[in-house]
Coordinates of C-alpha atoms in Angstrom, one line a residue:
M1104 CA 88.6 117.3 66.7
S1105 CA 87.3 117.2 70.3
A1106 CA 89.3 119.0 73.0
Q1107 CA 88.5 116.0 75.2
A1108 CA 89.8 113.2 72.9
H1109 CA 92.4 112.8 70.0
Q1110 CA 93.5 109.9 68.0
V1111 CA 97.2 109.5 68.3
A1112 CA 99.1 106.5 66.8
G1113 CA 95.9 104.4 66.8
V1114 CA 95.3 105.0 70.5
Q1115 CA 92.3 107.0 71.7
V1116 CA 93.4 109.2 74.6
S1117 CA 91.6 111.9 76.7
S1118 CA 92.5 114.9 78.8
A1119 CA 92.1 112.8 81.9
S1120 CA 95.2 110.9 80.9
L1121 CA 97.5 113.9 81.3
P1122 CA 97.6 113.8 85.2
E1123 CA 98.4 110.0 84.8
F1124 CA 101.2 110.7 82.4
V1125 CA 102.8 113.2 84.8
A1126 CA 102.4 110.8 87.7
L1127 CA 104.0 108.0 85.8
H1128 CA 107.0 110.1 84.7
P1129 CA 108.4 112.0 87.6
R1130 CA 111.3 113.5 85.7
L1131 CA 109.9 115.4 82.9
F1132 CA 111.7 117.2 80.1
V1133 CA 109.3 120.1 79.4
L1134 CA 109.5 122.1 76.1
T1135 CA 107.2 125.2 75.8
G1136 CA 106.2 127.4 72.9
A1137 CA 104.3 130.6 72.1
S1138 CA 100.9 129.4 73.2
C1139 CA 102.0 129.4 76.7
S1140 CA 102.2 133.2 76.7
T1141 CA 99.0 134.1 74.7
D1142 CA 97.0 134.4 77.9
S1143 CA 99.7 137.0 78.9
G1144 CA 98.7 139.1 75.8
I1145 CA 101.6 138.1 73.7
P1146 CA 100.4 136.9 70.2
D1147 CA 101.6 133.6 68.9
Y1148 CA 102.9 132.9 65.3
R1149 CA 101.0 130.0 64.0
D1150 CA 97.4 128.8 63.3
A1151 CA 95.9 125.5 64.2
S1152 CA 97.4 123.8 61.0
G1153 CA 100.9 125.0 61.8
G1154 CA 101.0 127.7 59.2
W1155 CA 102.0 131.4 59.6
K1156 CA 99.4 133.8 60.8
R1157 CA 101.4 136.7 59.3
P1158 CA 104.5 137.2 57.2
Q1159 CA 107.5 135.3 58.6
P1160 CA 109.7 137.3 61.0
V1161 CA 112.8 139.1 59.9
T1162 CA 115.9 136.9 59.2
Y1163 CA 119.3 137.4 60.7
Q1164 CA 120.7 138.0 57.2
A1165 CA 118.3 140.8 56.4
F1166 CA 118.7 142.4 59.8
V1167 CA 122.6 142.5 59.7
G1168 CA 122.8 143.2 56.0
D1169 CA 120.3 146.0 55.4
A1170 CA 120.1 149.3 57.4
A1171 CA 116.5 149.9 56.3
T1172 CA 115.5 146.5 57.8
R1173 CA 117.0 147.4 61.1
Q1174 CA 115.2 150.8 61.1
R1175 CA 111.9 149.1 60.5
Y1176 CA 112.6 146.4 63.1
W1177 CA 113.5 148.8 65.9
A1178 CA 110.7 151.2 65.1
R1179 CA 108.2 148.5 65.4
S1180 CA 110.0 147.2 68.5
L1181 CA 109.9 150.6 70.2
V1182 CA 106.1 150.5 70.0
G1183 CA 105.6 146.8 70.7
W1184 CA 108.0 146.8 73.8
R1185 CA 105.8 149.1 75.8
R1186 CA 103.2 146.3 76.3
F1187 CA 105.5 143.3 75.9
G1188 CA 107.9 144.6 78.5
R1189 CA 104.9 144.7 81.1
A1190 CA 103.6 141.3 80.3
Q1191 CA 102.9 139.1 83.4
P1192 CA 103.0 135.3 83.8
N1193 CA 99.7 133.5 83.5
A1194 CA 98.3 130.2 84.8
T1195 CA 100.3 128.1 82.4
H1196 CA 103.6 129.6 83.6
H1197 CA 102.6 129.2 87.4
A1198 CA 101.5 125.6 86.9
L1199 CA 105.0 124.7 85.4
A1200 CA 106.8 126.5 88.2
R1201 CA 104.8 124.4 90.6
L1202 CA 105.7 121.2 88.8
E1203 CA 109.4 122.2 89.3
R1204 CA 108.8 123.0 93.0
Q1205 CA 107.3 119.4 93.3
G1206 CA 110.6 118.0 92.0
K1207 CA 109.0 116.6 88.8
L1208 CA 110.9 118.6 86.2
A1209 CA 114.3 117.7 84.8
L1210 CA 114.5 121.0 82.7
L1211 CA 112.2 123.5 81.2
L1212 CA 113.3 124.4 77.7
T1213 CA 111.4 127.3 76.2
Q1214 CA 111.3 128.5 72.7
N1215 CA 109.8 131.8 74.2
V1216 CA 111.9 134.9 74.7
D1217 CA 109.6 136.7 77.2
R1218 CA 111.2 135.3 80.4
L1219 CA 107.8 134.8 81.9
H1220 CA 108.7 131.3 83.1
Q1221 CA 111.4 132.9 85.3
A1222 CA 109.0 135.6 86.4
A1223 CA 106.6 132.9 87.6
G1224 CA 109.3 131.3 89.7
S1225 CA 110.8 128.6 87.5
E1226 CA 114.6 128.3 88.0
N1227 CA 115.7 125.4 85.9
V1228 CA 115.1 127.0 82.6
V1229 CA 117.0 127.2 79.2
D1230 CA 116.0 130.0 77.0
L1231 CA 116.6 128.2 73.7
H1232 CA 116.0 131.3 71.5
G1233 CA 117.4 133.8 73.8
R1234 CA 115.8 136.6 75.8
L1235 CA 114.2 139.8 74.5
D1236 CA 115.0 141.8 77.6
Q1237 CA 118.5 142.1 76.6
V1238 CA 120.2 143.7 73.5
R1239 CA 123.6 142.3 72.3
C1240 CA 126.4 144.0 70.4
L1241 CA 127.5 142.0 67.5
V1242 CA 131.1 143.4 67.7
C1243 CA 132.0 143.5 71.3
E1244 CA 129.3 141.0 72.6
R1245 CA 128.3 143.2 75.5
R1246 CA 124.8 143.0 76.7
L1247 CA 122.4 146.0 77.4
A1248 CA 119.1 146.0 79.3
R1249 CA 116.3 146.4 76.8
T1250 CA 114.7 149.0 79.1
D1251 CA 117.8 151.2 78.9
F1252 CA 117.9 150.7 75.0
Q1253 CA 114.2 151.7 74.9
S1254 CA 115.0 155.0 76.6
E1255 CA 117.7 155.7 74.0
L1256 CA 115.4 154.8 71.2
L1257 CA 112.8 157.3 72.6
R1258 CA 115.4 160.0 73.1
L1259 CA 116.5 159.7 69.5
N1260 CA 113.0 159.4 68.1
P1261 CA 110.6 161.4 70.2
A1262 CA 108.1 161.6 67.3
W1263 CA 107.5 157.9 67.7
A1264 CA 106.8 158.0 71.5
D1265 CA 103.0 158.3 71.3
L1266 CA 102.4 156.0 68.4
D1267 CA 100.2 152.9 69.1
A1268 CA 99.7 149.8 67.0
A1269 CA 98.3 146.2 67.2
D1270 CA 100.6 143.8 69.0
A1271 CA 102.6 141.3 67.0
P1272 CA 104.5 138.3 68.3
D1273 CA 107.7 138.8 70.5
G1274 CA 107.4 142.6 71.2
D1275 CA 106.8 143.5 67.5
A1276 CA 104.0 146.0 66.5
D1277 CA 102.1 146.3 63.2
L1278 CA 103.4 149.6 61.8
D1279 CA 103.2 148.8 58.1
G1280 CA 102.8 151.8 55.8
R1281 CA 104.9 154.2 57.8
D1282 CA 108.2 155.8 56.6
F1283 CA 111.0 154.3 58.6
S1284 CA 113.8 156.1 56.7
R1285 CA 114.4 158.7 59.3
F1286 CA 114.2 156.4 62.3
N1287 CA 117.4 156.6 64.3
V1288 CA 119.0 153.4 65.5
P1289 CA 121.7 153.9 68.2
P1290 CA 124.9 151.9 68.0
C1291 CA 126.6 150.2 70.9
P1292 CA 127.6 152.8 73.5
H1293 CA 130.8 150.8 74.2
C1294 CA 132.3 150.3 70.7
A1295 CA 129.7 151.8 68.3
G1296 CA 129.0 148.3 66.9
M1297 CA 125.6 147.0 65.6
L1298 CA 123.0 146.1 68.2
K1299 CA 120.6 143.3 67.9
P1300 CA 118.0 141.9 70.2
D1301 CA 119.7 138.9 72.2
V1302 CA 117.4 136.4 70.5
V1303 CA 117.9 133.9 67.8
F1304 CA 116.5 135.1 64.5
F1305 CA 115.5 132.9 61.6
G1306 CA 118.6 132.0 59.7
E1307 CA 120.7 132.2 62.8
N1308 CA 122.0 129.1 64.7
V1309 CA 120.9 128.4 68.3
P1310 CA 124.0 128.5 70.5
R1311 CA 125.5 125.0 70.9
E1312 CA 125.6 125.1 74.7
R1313 CA 121.8 125.5 74.8
V1314 CA 121.2 122.5 72.6
D1315 CA 123.7 120.4 74.6
A1316 CA 122.1 121.4 77.9
G1317 CA 118.7 120.4 76.5
M1318 CA 119.9 117.1 75.2
Q1319 CA 121.6 116.2 78.4
A1320 CA 118.4 117.0 80.3
L1321 CA 116.4 114.9 77.9
H1322 CA 118.7 112.0 78.4
D1323 CA 118.3 112.2 82.1
A1324 CA 114.5 112.5 81.9
D1325 CA 112.1 109.7 81.6
A1326 CA 109.5 111.4 79.3
M1327 CA 109.0 114.7 77.4
L1328 CA 106.1 117.1 77.7
V1329 CA 105.5 119.7 75.0
V1330 CA 103.3 122.6 76.1
G1331 CA 102.0 125.2 73.6
S1332 CA 104.3 124.6 70.7
S1333 CA 103.6 123.2 67.2
L1334 CA 107.3 122.2 66.9
M1335 CA 107.3 123.5 63.4
V1336 CA 110.8 124.9 63.9
Y1337 CA 113.6 122.4 63.8
S1338 CA 115.3 123.9 66.8
G1339 CA 112.4 122.6 68.9
Y1340 CA 111.4 119.6 66.9
R1341 CA 114.9 118.0 67.3
F1342 CA 114.2 117.3 70.9
A1343 CA 111.0 115.4 70.2
H1344 CA 112.8 113.5 67.5
A1345 CA 115.6 112.7 69.9
A1346 CA 113.1 111.6 72.6
A1347 CA 111.4 109.3 70.1
R1348 CA 114.7 107.7 69.0
A1349 CA 115.5 107.0 72.7
G1350 CA 112.2 105.5 73.3
K1351 CA 110.9 108.1 75.7
P1352 CA 107.2 108.8 75.7
I1353 CA 106.1 112.2 74.5
A1354 CA 102.8 114.1 75.6
A1355 CA 101.9 117.3 73.9
V1356 CA 99.4 120.0 74.8
N1357 CA 98.6 122.1 71.8
M1358 CA 95.6 123.4 70.0
G1359 CA 96.0 121.9 66.5
H1360 CA 98.7 120.2 64.5
T1361 CA 102.2 119.7 65.7
R1362 CA 105.2 118.5 63.6
A1363 CA 105.7 115.7 66.1
D1364 CA 102.1 114.3 65.9
P1365 CA 103.3 111.0 64.6
L1366 CA 105.8 110.6 67.6
L1367 CA 103.3 111.3 70.3
S1368 CA 101.9 108.8 72.8
L1369 CA 99.5 111.4 74.2
K1370 CA 98.0 114.6 72.8
I1371 CA 95.7 117.0 74.5
E1372 CA 94.0 119.6 72.4
Q1373 CA 93.0 122.1 75.1
P1374 CA 94.2 125.6 76.1
C1375 CA 97.4 125.2 78.0
A1376 CA 96.1 126.6 81.3
Q1377 CA 93.1 124.4 81.2
A1378 CA 95.1 121.3 80.5
L1379 CA 97.6 122.0 83.3
A1380 CA 95.1 123.1 85.9
F1381 CA 95.6 119.9 87.8
I1382 CA 99.2 120.5 88.8

């Protein structure tokens, strides 16, 4: 399928239509996904057909129910965080920040946990799936800075300090084949409870207030723009479904299939930064 044209709902549309779409709909509800951050060096999860590129991420149930799973997760995170924590916003993040400064954005709802939209200057942002720069205690609910937790992981596991591995999505690293049984996972420094990244795992519910904030902004918007998401996960797809039910036009910038393809009035199959360069 050409990057310049795509057949959507029987209508031939081209990349030249995206500036027109933005101009015609001055209050956009924007939803972003992993492909927004690939130019920042953070791998995404899915291929062009919407399938997984690697084994599915750890589930909430496995993380809280199995100590060995937690050891494996935090060992991989210790290595992966070194580059993830230094990632910088790219042209896509900056374009969407400009859109907000121009007063054309009702809300930016992101499925990403990297906080790169905020680093680029976006202010009206809801982190639908949480934020990886914080660690949350599942007992006392206190938050810790991920950088502080990284220091504690390194203090308790000095032999892991110099390991390197290929990056995986969301601060993970490919360390398969290693023995994680002696990896020390620190407890909450306040109550000794279990610590978990402050993100929504598979099998865990998105907090209701984030969904409600997104739905209210969608109600107030006059169109929806999806950037860099296949919408394969229901937590994001529900907003496209709600927009379609409300009769609001939906445009998507994504390389390949999205779950919402039948609902789209405009689809641009180009890299995100290229498609948004006009902003």
